[in-house]
Amino acid sequence: MSKTPEYLPSEVEKLKSTPHDPPNHDARNEREPPDRNTIALPAHVAGSGTLDRLVDTARDYARAAASDNTLKAYARDWAHFARWCRMKGAEPLPPSPEMIGLYLADLASPSGKAPALSVSTIERRLSGLGWNYAQRGLTLDRKNRHIVTVLAGIKRKHARPPVQKEAIMAEDILAMVGTLPYDLRGLRDRAILLLGYAGGLRRSEIVSLDVHKDDTSDSGGWIEMFDKGALLTLNAKTGWREVEIGRGSKEQTCPVYALEQWLHFAKIDFGPIFVGTSRDGKRASETRLNDKHVARLIKRTVLDAGIRSELPEKERLALFSGHSLRAGLASSAEVDERYVQKQLGHATAEMTRRYQRRRDRFRVNLTKAAGL
């Protein structure tokens, strides 16, 4: 049986000694948009007005296959890899598993001043390269030994437990909404925090909500109001799902009441639910909020509420993010785990448990069950 070949030190040294910027290099591949010309008419079919419009429509659907943030990340991944290839005197096209294996090694243990990337970021970069090659009609064989063995070695040597964001618990969310004023902007931000917490929503899911179905083309879902609560229909990462948000025990902390107050005073009855406000904070605009607003809102109210005040401000800000709302619901809700799993839209209970910062890990004692 033949032994699987390994990278030779000379291969790495050869790359390191290659001039960084070869003359007359064509860097068009670095600037090339990832979906350029990927949807087009076959060469043997003559164009027409109808077919050209269908091509544009197909390209719009192709762009909608991934979120804007994902597409931007994939574009940055490709630009970085193309630049790296140019510095090594190589070409990014066609895909070379050997070069990509060396690229991954350089990301994990860079020779210059660039920081080493985490395993999860390296895997994300590899996914981005695979996607970019696919858009160009090429296939990256991720099972090739030059990629598989290097990535396995990186995971074995550098993998660390994931760094989890702090969960926002029930007492925390109450303190956070307590820092908000009762002007129009405060009503909106109160509804965002309470709805996001009670629904275990991602920040993108919060800002993508519309009042009705099909109000806007960029909608990510809509909401229906009932006497007992609100029903959210979301087009989420894992597909369509319904999220039920019941009314709270009192109006001051009820997410449904907070949403009703915002919609009433902002005079919103169509289109995006969460929009910007005028400079004086007295009128609602028609422009949908960016999901970054949710992250900034969480960080600001965490500071204002004095949560984890024993830590320096920089550390406190790093602890909390949009995911803190989902982790807070998973950790605070004293109900059967399957209900939390359904609310968060997780395919498995194990994924839900990753969000639970406080739970009885030894509720099921297999040691005693086994007779010991």
Tab-separated table of N, CA and C in Angstrom, residues 298-307 313 316-317:
chain	number	residue	atom	x	y	z
A	298	ILE	N	-28.181	46.699	21.792
A	298	ILE	CA	-27.893	45.766	22.885
A	298	ILE	C	-26.673	46.233	23.677
A	299	LYS	N	-25.615	46.577	22.978
A	299	LYS	CA	-24.389	47.000	23.657
A	299	LYS	C	-24.612	48.296	24.452
A	300	ARG	N	-25.341	49.232	23.868
A	300	ARG	CA	-25.569	50.507	24.544
A	300	ARG	C	-26.394	50.324	25.814
A	301	THR	N	-27.475	49.552	25.721
A	301	THR	CA	-28.334	49.376	26.893
A	301	THR	C	-27.680	48.479	27.946
A	302	VAL	N	-26.811	47.578	27.543
A	302	VAL	CA	-26.048	46.788	28.517
A	302	VAL	C	-25.186	47.714	29.371
A	303	LEU	N	-24.530	48.666	28.718
A	303	LEU	CA	-23.707	49.622	29.459
A	303	LEU	C	-24.569	50.513	30.347
A	304	ASP	N	-25.664	51.048	29.780
A	304	ASP	CA	-26.510	51.966	30.533
A	304	ASP	C	-27.156	51.285	31.738
A	305	ALA	N	-27.449	49.985	31.605
A	305	ALA	CA	-28.090	49.257	32.702
A	305	ALA	C	-27.087	48.765	33.742
A	306	GLY	N	-25.802	48.921	33.464
A	306	GLY	CA	-24.780	48.505	34.414
A	306	GLY	C	-24.605	47.012	34.531
A	307	ILE	N	-24.930	46.274	33.476
A	307	ILE	CA	-24.787	44.813	33.499
A	307	ILE	C	-23.313	44.438	33.436
A	313	GLU	N	-15.169	48.414	30.457
A	313	GLU	CA	-16.179	48.628	29.419
A	313	GLU	C	-15.890	47.823	28.157
A	316	ARG	N	-16.976	44.268	28.646
A	316	ARG	CA	-18.429	44.166	28.707
A	316	ARG	C	-19.034	44.215	27.312
A	317	LEU	N	-18.528	45.111	26.485
A	317	LEU	CA	-19.049	45.225	25.123
A	317	LEU	C	-18.775	43.961	24.316
